[in-house]
Coordinates of C-alpha atoms and ligand atoms in Angstrom, one line a residue:
M1 CA 92.7 89.0 72.6
A2 CA 93.4 91.0 76.0
K3 CA 95.6 94.3 75.5
V4 CA 98.3 95.1 78.1
L5 CA 100.0 98.8 78.1
V6 CA 103.7 98.8 79.3
S7 CA 104.3 102.4 80.1
D8 CA 107.7 102.1 81.8
S9 CA 110.8 100.5 80.6
V10 CA 110.8 96.7 82.0
D11 CA 112.8 93.7 80.9
E12 CA 112.1 92.0 77.6
A13 CA 111.6 88.7 80.0
G14 CA 108.4 90.3 81.3
I15 CA 107.2 91.4 77.7
K16 CA 107.7 87.7 76.4
I17 CA 105.4 86.3 79.1
L18 CA 102.7 88.8 78.3
T19 CA 102.8 88.3 74.7
Q20 CA 101.8 84.7 75.4
V21 CA 98.3 86.0 76.3
A22 CA 97.8 89.4 75.3
Q23 CA 98.5 92.3 72.5
V24 CA 101.3 94.3 74.3
D25 CA 101.8 97.8 73.6
I26 CA 105.0 99.6 74.8
K27 CA 104.4 103.3 75.2
T28 CA 106.8 105.1 77.7
G29 CA 106.9 108.8 78.9
L30 CA 103.2 109.2 78.5
S31 CA 101.8 112.4 80.3
E32 CA 98.6 111.9 82.5
D33 CA 96.2 113.2 79.9
E34 CA 98.0 110.9 77.3
L35 CA 97.6 107.9 79.5
T36 CA 93.9 108.7 80.7
A37 CA 93.1 109.1 76.9
I38 CA 94.4 105.5 75.9
I39 CA 93.9 103.6 79.2
P40 CA 90.2 102.5 78.3
E41 CA 91.6 100.2 75.6
Y42 CA 93.6 98.3 77.9
D43 CA 92.8 95.1 80.2
A44 CA 96.3 95.6 82.1
L45 CA 98.9 98.1 82.7
M46 CA 102.7 97.3 83.5
I47 CA 104.5 100.1 85.2
R48 CA 107.7 101.0 87.3
S49 CA 107.8 104.1 89.5
G50 CA 107.8 106.4 86.4
T51 CA 104.1 106.1 85.4
K52 CA 101.8 108.0 87.9
V53 CA 98.4 106.0 87.8
T54 CA 96.3 108.8 89.3
E55 CA 92.7 108.8 90.2
K56 CA 91.9 110.5 87.0
V57 CA 93.7 107.8 84.9
I58 CA 91.8 105.2 87.1
Q59 CA 88.4 106.8 86.4
A60 CA 89.1 106.4 82.9
A61 CA 90.3 102.8 82.9
D62 CA 87.1 101.0 82.2
N63 CA 88.4 97.8 81.1
L64 CA 91.2 97.6 83.4
K65 CA 91.7 94.4 85.3
I66 CA 95.1 94.6 86.8
I67 CA 97.8 97.2 87.4
G68 CA 101.3 95.4 87.6
R69 CA 104.2 97.2 89.3
A70 CA 107.7 95.8 88.4
G71 CA 109.2 96.8 91.7
V72 CA 108.0 97.2 95.3
G73 CA 106.6 100.7 96.1
V74 CA 103.0 101.3 94.7
D75 CA 102.9 105.0 96.0
N76 CA 102.7 106.0 92.4
V77 CA 99.4 104.1 92.1
H78 CA 96.3 105.6 93.6
V79 CA 95.5 102.2 95.2
P80 CA 92.1 103.1 96.9
S81 CA 90.6 104.2 93.4
A82 CA 91.8 101.1 91.9
T83 CA 90.4 98.9 94.7
R84 CA 87.0 100.8 94.5
K85 CA 86.9 100.1 90.8
G86 CA 87.7 96.5 91.1
I87 CA 91.4 96.7 89.7
V88 CA 93.8 94.5 91.4
V89 CA 97.2 96.0 92.0
V90 CA 100.1 93.8 92.3
N91 CA 103.9 94.2 92.8
S92 CA 107.0 92.2 93.0
P93 CA 107.8 92.4 96.7
E94 CA 111.2 90.6 96.7
G95 CA 112.5 90.7 93.1
N96 CA 114.6 94.0 93.8
T97 CA 115.6 93.4 97.8
I98 CA 119.1 92.5 96.9
A99 CA 119.7 95.4 94.3
A100 CA 118.3 98.1 96.7
A101 CA 120.1 96.8 99.7
E102 CA 123.6 96.8 97.7
H103 CA 122.8 100.2 96.4
A104 CA 122.3 101.3 100.0
L105 CA 125.5 99.7 101.0
A106 CA 127.4 101.1 97.9
M107 CA 126.5 104.5 99.0
M108 CA 127.8 103.8 102.5
L109 CA 131.1 102.8 101.1
S110 CA 131.2 105.5 98.5
L111 CA 130.5 108.3 101.2
S112 CA 133.0 106.7 103.5
R113 CA 135.7 106.6 100.7
H114 CA 134.6 109.5 98.8
I115 CA 134.7 107.4 95.6
P116 CA 132.5 109.7 93.3
D117 CA 134.8 112.8 93.8
A118 CA 138.0 110.9 93.7
N119 CA 137.0 109.5 90.5
Q120 CA 136.1 112.8 89.2
S121 CA 139.3 114.4 90.3
V122 CA 141.3 111.5 88.4
K123 CA 139.1 111.9 85.4
E124 CA 139.9 115.7 85.6
G125 CA 143.7 114.8 85.1
K126 CA 144.5 115.3 89.1
W127 CA 146.4 112.9 91.2
D128 CA 145.0 114.3 94.5
R129 CA 145.4 111.7 97.4
K130 CA 145.2 113.9 100.3
S131 CA 141.9 115.4 99.6
Y132 CA 140.2 111.7 99.8
I133 CA 141.2 110.5 103.0
G134 CA 138.4 108.0 104.1
S135 CA 137.2 106.4 107.2
E136 CA 136.5 102.7 107.8
V137 CA 133.1 101.3 108.4
Y138 CA 134.7 98.5 110.5
K139 CA 133.5 98.7 114.3
K140 CA 131.3 101.8 113.4
T141 CA 127.6 101.7 114.1
L142 CA 125.0 101.4 111.6
G143 CA 121.5 102.6 112.4
V144 CA 118.9 100.9 110.2
V145 CA 115.5 102.2 110.1
G146 CA 113.0 99.6 108.9
L147 CA 114.2 96.1 109.3
G148 CA 112.0 94.8 106.5
K149 CA 113.3 92.6 103.6
I150 CA 116.1 95.4 102.4
G151 CA 116.8 96.6 105.9
S152 CA 117.5 93.1 107.1
H153 CA 119.7 92.3 104.2
V154 CA 121.7 95.7 104.9
A155 CA 122.0 94.8 108.6
K156 CA 123.4 91.3 107.7
V157 CA 126.0 92.6 105.5
G158 CA 126.8 95.4 107.7
K159 CA 127.3 92.9 110.5
A160 CA 129.7 90.9 108.3
M161 CA 131.6 94.2 107.6
G162 CA 132.2 94.2 111.4
M163 CA 129.7 97.0 112.1
K164 CA 127.5 97.2 115.1
I165 CA 124.0 97.3 114.1
L166 CA 121.3 99.5 115.8
A167 CA 117.7 99.1 114.3
Y168 CA 114.3 101.0 114.6
D169 CA 111.3 99.1 113.4
P170 CA 108.3 99.1 115.6
F171 CA 106.6 96.2 113.8
I172 CA 109.7 93.9 114.0
S173 CA 110.0 91.2 116.9
Q174 CA 112.8 91.2 119.2
E175 CA 113.3 87.5 118.2
R176 CA 113.9 88.6 114.6
A177 CA 116.4 91.4 115.5
N178 CA 118.3 88.8 117.6
Q179 CA 118.4 86.6 114.5
L180 CA 119.8 89.4 112.6
G181 CA 122.4 90.4 115.5
C182 CA 120.7 93.9 115.7
T183 CA 119.8 95.9 118.9
L184 CA 116.4 97.3 118.7
V185 CA 116.5 100.8 119.9
D186 CA 114.2 103.8 119.7
L187 CA 114.7 106.4 117.2
D188 CA 116.4 109.0 119.3
I189 CA 119.1 106.5 120.2
L190 CA 119.5 105.5 116.6
F191 CA 120.0 109.2 115.5
S192 CA 122.4 109.9 118.4
E193 CA 124.6 106.7 118.5
S194 CA 124.9 105.9 114.8
D195 CA 127.8 106.6 112.5
Y196 CA 125.8 105.7 109.5
I197 CA 121.8 105.6 109.2
T198 CA 120.2 104.1 106.5
L199 CA 116.4 104.2 105.8
H200 CA 114.4 101.1 104.5
I201 CA 110.8 102.2 105.3
P202 CA 107.9 103.1 103.1
K203 CA 106.6 106.6 102.9
T204 CA 103.6 106.9 105.0
K205 CA 101.9 109.6 107.1
E206 CA 104.2 108.6 110.1
T207 CA 107.4 108.6 107.9
A208 CA 106.9 111.7 105.9
N209 CA 109.7 113.9 107.0
L210 CA 110.9 111.8 109.5
I211 CA 114.5 112.9 109.0
N212 CA 113.8 116.9 109.7
A213 CA 115.8 119.8 111.4
Q214 CA 115.1 118.2 114.8
S215 CA 116.2 114.7 114.1
L216 CA 119.3 116.0 112.1
A217 CA 120.3 118.0 115.1
K218 CA 120.5 114.8 117.2
M219 CA 122.9 113.1 114.9
K220 CA 126.7 113.0 115.5
P221 CA 128.7 115.5 113.7
H222 CA 130.2 113.1 111.3
A223 CA 127.1 111.0 111.0
R224 CA 126.1 110.0 107.4
I225 CA 122.7 109.4 106.3
I226 CA 121.6 107.3 103.3
N227 CA 118.2 107.1 101.7
C228 CA 117.5 104.5 99.1
A229 CA 113.8 103.8 100.3
R230 CA 111.5 106.9 99.3
G231 CA 111.8 110.6 98.7
G232 CA 110.0 112.6 101.3
I233 CA 111.2 110.7 104.2
I234 CA 114.0 113.2 104.5
D235 CA 113.0 117.1 104.6
E236 CA 115.3 118.0 101.8
D237 CA 115.5 121.5 102.8
A238 CA 116.6 120.7 106.4
L239 CA 119.0 118.3 105.0
Y240 CA 120.5 121.0 102.6
E241 CA 120.9 123.6 105.6
T242 CA 122.4 120.7 107.8
L243 CA 124.9 119.9 105.3
K244 CA 125.5 123.4 104.2
E245 CA 126.5 124.2 107.8
G246 CA 128.7 121.0 108.1
K247 CA 126.6 119.7 111.2
I248 CA 126.6 116.2 109.7
G249 CA 129.1 114.2 107.8
G250 CA 127.3 113.6 104.7
A251 CA 124.2 112.2 102.8
A252 CA 123.6 109.9 100.0
L253 CA 120.1 110.1 98.3
D254 CA 118.8 107.8 95.6
V255 CA 115.3 109.1 96.0
F256 CA 113.7 112.4 96.3
A257 CA 110.5 114.1 97.5
S258 CA 109.6 114.8 93.5
E259 CA 110.9 112.8 90.8
P260 CA 112.7 113.4 88.5
L261 CA 114.7 115.7 90.6
G262 CA 114.3 119.3 89.1
E263 CA 115.8 122.5 90.4
S264 CA 117.2 121.6 93.8
K265 CA 119.6 123.2 96.1
L266 CA 121.0 119.7 96.9
R267 CA 122.9 119.7 93.6
E268 CA 124.8 122.7 94.7
L269 CA 126.3 120.8 97.7
G270 CA 129.9 119.6 97.6
N271 CA 131.7 116.2 98.2
N272 CA 129.4 115.5 101.3
I273 CA 126.3 114.5 99.4
I274 CA 126.1 111.8 96.6
L275 CA 123.0 111.7 94.3
T276 CA 121.6 108.9 92.3
P277 CA 118.7 108.8 90.0
H278 CA 116.5 106.3 91.8
L279 CA 118.9 103.5 90.6
G280 CA 118.1 101.2 93.8
A281 CA 116.3 98.5 91.7
S282 CA 118.5 99.1 88.6
T283 CA 120.5 95.8 88.2
A284 CA 120.1 93.5 85.5
E285 CA 119.1 90.6 87.8
A286 CA 116.5 92.7 89.7
Q287 CA 114.8 93.8 86.5
V288 CA 114.6 90.4 85.3
N289 CA 113.3 89.3 88.5
V290 CA 110.6 92.1 88.9
A291 CA 109.6 91.9 85.1
I292 CA 109.0 88.2 85.3
D293 CA 107.1 88.1 88.7
V294 CA 104.7 91.0 87.7
A295 CA 104.3 89.5 84.2
E296 CA 103.3 86.1 85.4
Q297 CA 100.8 87.6 87.8
I298 CA 99.1 89.8 85.0
R299 CA 99.0 86.9 82.5
D300 CA 97.3 84.8 85.3
V301 CA 94.8 87.5 86.1
L302 CA 94.0 87.7 82.5
L303 CA 93.6 84.1 82.5
G304 CA 91.0 84.4 85.4
L305 CA 93.5 83.0 88.0
P306 CA 94.5 84.7 91.3
A307 CA 97.7 86.9 91.7
R308 CA 100.1 86.0 94.1
S309 CA 101.0 89.4 95.5
A310 CA 98.1 91.6 95.1
V311 CA 98.3 94.5 97.4
N312 CA 94.6 95.3 97.7
I313 CA 93.3 91.7 98.2
P314 CA 94.5 89.3 100.8
G315 CA 97.7 87.4 99.8
L316 CA 97.5 83.6 100.1
S317 CA 100.1 81.0 99.8
P318 CA 99.9 78.7 97.0
D319 CA 98.7 75.8 99.0
V320 CA 96.0 77.7 100.9
M321 CA 94.9 79.0 97.5
E322 CA 94.7 75.5 96.1
K323 CA 92.7 74.3 99.2
L324 CA 90.4 77.3 98.9
R325 CA 89.6 77.7 95.3
P326 CA 86.7 75.3 95.0
Y327 CA 85.1 76.8 98.1
M328 CA 85.4 80.2 96.7
R329 CA 83.0 79.0 93.9
L330 CA 80.7 77.4 96.8
A331 CA 80.7 80.7 98.7
E332 CA 80.0 82.8 95.6
T333 CA 77.0 80.7 94.7
L334 CA 75.6 80.7 98.1
G335 CA 75.9 84.3 98.5
N336 CA 74.2 84.7 95.2
L337 CA 71.5 82.4 96.2
V338 CA 71.0 83.9 99.7
G339 CA 71.0 87.4 98.1
Q340 CA 68.2 86.6 95.8
L341 CA 66.1 85.0 98.6
A342 CA 66.5 87.9 100.8
G343 CA 65.3 90.5 98.2
D344 CA 66.4 93.9 97.8
R345 CA 68.3 96.3 100.2
V346 CA 70.2 93.4 102.1
E347 CA 70.9 94.9 105.3
S348 CA 73.1 92.1 107.0
L349 CA 75.0 89.0 105.9
N350 CA 76.2 86.4 108.5
V351 CA 78.9 84.0 107.1
K352 CA 79.5 81.2 109.2
L353 CA 82.5 78.9 108.1
Q354 CA 82.2 75.5 109.4
G355 CA 84.4 72.4 110.0
D356 CA 87.8 72.6 108.3
L357 CA 87.0 75.9 106.9
A358 CA 86.8 77.6 110.5
D359 CA 90.4 78.8 110.4
N360 CA 91.7 82.3 109.6
S361 CA 93.1 81.4 106.1
S362 CA 89.6 80.9 105.1
Q363 CA 88.9 84.8 105.3
P364 CA 88.5 85.1 101.4
L365 CA 85.4 82.9 101.5
V366 CA 83.8 85.8 103.3
T367 CA 84.8 88.2 100.5
A368 CA 83.6 85.5 97.9
S369 CA 80.1 85.4 99.8
L370 CA 79.9 89.1 99.6
K371 CA 80.7 89.0 95.8
G372 CA 77.9 86.4 95.2
L373 CA 75.4 88.4 97.3
L374 CA 76.3 91.6 95.5
S375 CA 76.4 90.0 92.1
K376 CA 72.8 90.4 91.2
A377 CA 72.9 94.3 91.6
L378 CA 76.6 94.8 90.6
R379 CA 77.1 91.9 88.0
E380 CA 80.7 91.8 86.7
R381 CA 81.4 95.3 88.4
V382 CA 81.9 93.4 91.7
N383 CA 85.1 91.2 92.2
Y384 CA 87.2 90.1 95.0
V385 CA 89.0 93.4 95.1
N386 CA 86.0 95.6 95.8
A387 CA 83.3 93.3 97.1
A388 CA 84.1 94.3 100.9
I389 CA 84.1 98.1 100.1
E390 CA 80.9 97.7 97.9
A391 CA 79.3 95.8 100.8
K392 CA 80.2 98.5 103.3
E393 CA 79.1 101.4 101.4
R394 CA 75.7 99.8 100.7
G395 CA 75.5 99.7 104.6
I396 CA 75.3 95.7 104.7
H397 CA 76.4 94.7 108.3
L398 CA 78.7 91.7 107.9
V399 CA 79.0 89.1 110.7
E400 CA 81.7 86.4 110.4
T401 CA 81.5 83.4 112.5
R402 CA 83.4 80.3 112.7
D403 CA 82.6 76.7 114.0
A404 CA 85.0 73.9 113.7
T405 CA 82.8 71.5 115.4
I406 CA 80.0 71.3 112.8
K407 CA 80.9 68.4 110.9
D408 CA 77.7 67.3 108.9
Y409 CA 79.7 67.9 105.9
S410 CA 83.4 68.1 106.6
N411 CA 83.5 71.4 105.2
S412 CA 80.3 73.7 104.7
I413 CA 79.4 77.4 104.7
Y414 CA 76.3 78.8 106.2
L415 CA 75.1 82.1 105.1
E416 CA 72.1 84.1 106.5
A417 CA 71.0 87.4 105.0
V418 CA 68.3 89.9 105.9
G419 CA 66.6 91.9 102.9
T420 CA 63.3 93.2 101.9
K421 CA 61.9 89.5 101.8
G422 CA 62.9 88.7 105.3
T423 CA 65.4 86.5 106.8
H424 CA 66.8 83.7 104.7
A425 CA 69.5 81.0 105.4
V426 CA 71.4 78.6 103.2
T427 CA 74.2 75.9 103.7
G428 CA 76.3 74.4 101.0
A429 CA 79.3 71.8 100.9
L430 CA 81.3 70.1 98.3
L431 CA 81.1 66.6 97.3
N432 CA 84.5 64.5 97.0
D433 CA 84.4 65.3 93.3
G434 CA 84.1 69.1 94.0
E435 CA 80.5 69.3 92.9
I436 CA 78.5 71.9 94.8
R437 CA 75.5 70.9 97.0
I438 CA 73.1 73.2 98.7
T439 CA 72.4 71.2 101.9
S440 CA 70.0 73.4 103.6
I441 CA 67.4 76.2 102.9
N442 CA 66.0 78.0 105.9
G443 CA 67.1 75.2 108.2
F444 CA 65.4 72.6 106.0
P445 CA 67.8 69.9 104.9
V446 CA 68.2 69.4 101.3
N447 CA 70.7 67.9 98.9
V448 CA 70.5 69.6 95.6
P449 CA 73.3 71.0 93.2
P450 CA 72.6 74.6 92.3
N451 CA 71.1 75.2 88.8
T452 CA 70.8 78.1 86.4
Y453 CA 67.0 78.5 87.0
M454 CA 65.3 77.3 90.5
L455 CA 62.1 77.7 92.1
F456 CA 61.8 77.2 96.0
T457 CA 58.7 77.2 97.8
L458 CA 57.9 77.1 101.4
H459 CA 54.6 75.2 102.2
R460 CA 52.8 72.9 104.6
D461 CA 53.6 69.4 104.3
V462 CA 50.3 67.9 103.2
P463 CA 49.3 65.7 100.4
G464 CA 48.6 67.1 97.1
I465 CA 50.7 70.3 97.2
I466 CA 53.6 69.0 95.2
G467 CA 51.2 67.5 92.6
K468 CA 49.4 70.8 92.4
I469 CA 52.5 72.9 91.7
G470 CA 53.8 70.2 89.3
S471 CA 50.6 70.4 87.3
L472 CA 50.7 74.4 87.4
L473 CA 54.1 74.5 85.9
G474 CA 53.2 72.0 83.3
N475 CA 50.3 74.3 82.4
F476 CA 52.7 77.0 81.7
N477 CA 55.1 74.8 79.7
V478 CA 58.0 74.8 82.6
N479 CA 60.0 71.7 82.2
I480 CA 61.1 70.3 85.7
A481 CA 64.6 69.0 85.7
S482 CA 64.6 67.8 89.3
M483 CA 62.5 68.2 92.5
Q484 CA 63.3 67.7 96.1
V485 CA 61.5 68.3 99.4
G486 CA 63.0 68.9 102.5
R487 CA 61.1 69.1 106.0
K488 CA 62.0 68.7 109.7
I489 CA 58.8 67.0 110.8
V490 CA 56.1 65.1 109.1
R491 CA 53.3 67.3 108.2
G492 CA 55.1 70.4 109.6
D493 CA 56.6 73.1 107.3
A494 CA 58.6 72.1 104.4
V495 CA 60.7 73.5 101.5
M496 CA 60.5 72.3 98.0
V497 CA 63.5 72.9 95.5
L498 CA 62.9 72.6 91.8
S499 CA 65.6 73.1 89.0
I500 CA 63.9 74.1 86.0
D501 CA 65.1 74.3 82.5
D502 CA 64.0 77.7 81.4
P503 CA 63.2 81.1 83.6
L504 CA 60.0 80.9 85.1
P505 CA 57.4 82.7 82.9
E506 CA 55.9 86.1 84.2
G507 CA 52.7 85.3 86.2
V508 CA 53.5 81.7 87.3
L509 CA 54.8 82.9 90.9
P510 CA 51.4 84.5 91.8
E511 CA 49.7 81.5 90.7
I512 CA 52.0 79.3 92.9
L513 CA 51.4 81.6 95.9
K514 CA 47.5 80.9 95.5
V515 CA 47.9 77.2 95.8
G516 CA 46.5 76.3 99.4
G517 CA 49.3 75.5 101.7
V518 CA 52.0 77.5 100.0
T519 CA 53.3 80.0 102.2
D520 CA 56.2 81.7 100.2
A521 CA 57.7 81.1 96.7
Y522 CA 60.9 82.4 95.0
T523 CA 62.6 82.1 91.9
V524 CA 66.3 82.4 91.5
S525 CA 68.9 82.2 88.7
L526 CA 72.2 81.1 89.7
Ligands
NAD1 N1 115.5 103.0 95.7 C1 114.9 101.9 95.0 O1 115.1 101.8 94.0 C2 114.0 101.0 96.0 C3 114.1 99.7 95.6 C4 113.3 98.8 96.2 C5 112.5 99.3 97.3 N2 112.5 100.7 97.8 C6 111.9 101.1 99.0 O2 112.6 100.8 100.0 C7 111.5 100.6 101.1 C8 111.8 99.4 101.9 O3 111.5 98.2 101.0 P1 111.3 96.7 101.6 O4 111.1 95.8 100.5 O5 112.3 96.4 102.7 O6 109.9 96.9 102.6 P2 109.4 95.9 103.7 O7 108.1 96.1 103.7 O8 109.9 94.5 103.6 O9 110.1 96.6 104.8 C9 109.7 98.0 105.6 C10 110.0 98.0 106.8 O10 109.6 99.2 107.4 C11 109.0 99.1 108.6 N3 108.2 100.3 109.0 C12 107.0 100.6 108.6 N4 106.7 101.9 109.1 C13 107.8 102.1 109.9 C14 107.9 103.3 110.7 N5 107.1 104.1 110.9 N6 109.1 103.2 111.3 C15 110.0 102.3 111.3 N7 109.8 101.2 110.7 C16 108.7 101.0 109.8 C17 108.2 97.9 108.6 O11 107.8 97.2 109.7 C18 108.9 96.7 107.6 O12 109.6 96.0 108.5 C19 110.3 101.0 100.6 O13 109.9 102.1 100.8 C20 110.6 100.5 99.2 O14 109.6 101.1 98.2 C21 113.3 101.4 97.1
3PG2 O1 109.8 100.4 94.8 C1 110.7 100.1 94.0 O2 110.7 98.7 93.6 C2 111.9 101.0 93.5 O3 111.6 102.4 94.0 C3 112.3 100.8 92.0 O4 111.9 101.7 91.4 P1 112.0 101.5 89.8 O5 111.3 100.3 89.4 O6 111.3 102.5 89.2 O7 113.4 101.5 89.5

């Protein structure tokens, strides 16, 4: 039975799903060394933001197939190492959107009405109404940095509260901004015109320290900034100085450059800062959503099915996935076949997607072809996650072409590879019942199903050759399951495809090559 390690606290609803297919161990609070020591036992790892899945952990994760992040951000996972090792990384892109958006809005209202401090003062026995005069958000300007899932919800609610919404997001269309009732502006305008600024962007090279001494200096003296996105987007030292000197109105932070927040000058500040311990996703509803979403994906991957929200393989909608699944098998089989025909050190692969497959949603078929091509060398080490990287690292030049006009079969895949045995090309299609057919070899039309053991000969189409090869195989006790000849012109060049019941014994291929008229012969196993 597969083994899943759950190393952060996740909702029971997710654990229930995992236990249907795996033995589930829950071990939270592990150090990097402790996790590295036990990870080789596990097929899947389920985490939140607490577990740091470092390169070192991934190096040791020899059986790991999937890392499931019960939440959005995967910045605590070394995704390039996971990809390199063929480990799929999934998340729950939408499960905690509302929770995070509502936390940002709660922060905004808490800042404007001093709720945390007023609460504290009442609990201390005081009845101080003068110190906590607030301000309304109505008719104020809210600057939303990042108009993705969370930013959009914040913008909508802000709008409903009567706020004017400015937004900065270089990857969002004007049309989307219009739909949300936001005015797209550049960052400087957002900084200088907003009364509240809320961050909803990932932490990337571009966004690290986006809020720094210079940007803070551009803000209104009463402006308040909220970060419920990621630590490190705000320079905490610069924020501390700015707040200490009273140059902006306040800040509310849910996330920090280093978590858990250790010694920090931010803790020394007074009522102009609100700090929460990364609670954006911590609602009962969000935790059920993300746990179910990610546990289902772990279950599916352990059962050999694709994941719907993988961050390191292209995501596909369920209907596209349904259409492509049988063709993935076809592409892999053809990749495996052409790779064996082309020999070692394959230097290029041309993948041509034909007929109805010639649209962009068929991209995974290219990956499947590469996976098939590399499977001889890498066996189960190659998968849909790392096939493209492995091919690139081996210097395999990939050419992708599409031709919707080729309709010999309504959908077909053509692969051409160049290796130590020269240039070879195969085409394949699916029959109505989903059965795979190899429909051409090196340009010769055939119609054969793939078989575990196959023999291909290239020969002159002259009488007697087929008989001679048949008798030769008989002499070596090789049983032929099926045989087909493909040729373009009578008595020209031809290809013979034989399905045989067992691997071709040593020494048979050189004998076949000695038969007069045979120009080449190959044995493959699919
Ligand atoms: N505090 C929490 O507990 C919590 C919970 C959920 C999500 N988050 C974090 O919130 C952030 C937003 O999440 P989301 O689900 O809305 O993501 P999303 O991908 O839907 O939206 C992010 C938006 O940021 C934009 N963006 C990217 N780079 C940008 C840049 N340089 N400048 C401006 N905009 C840029 C993108 O175009 C996108 O629209 C993420 O960092 C996520 O990890 C935090
Ligand atoms: O990216 C996320 O989903 C949030 O930061 C939530 O993190 P958490 O699962 O550790 O609460």
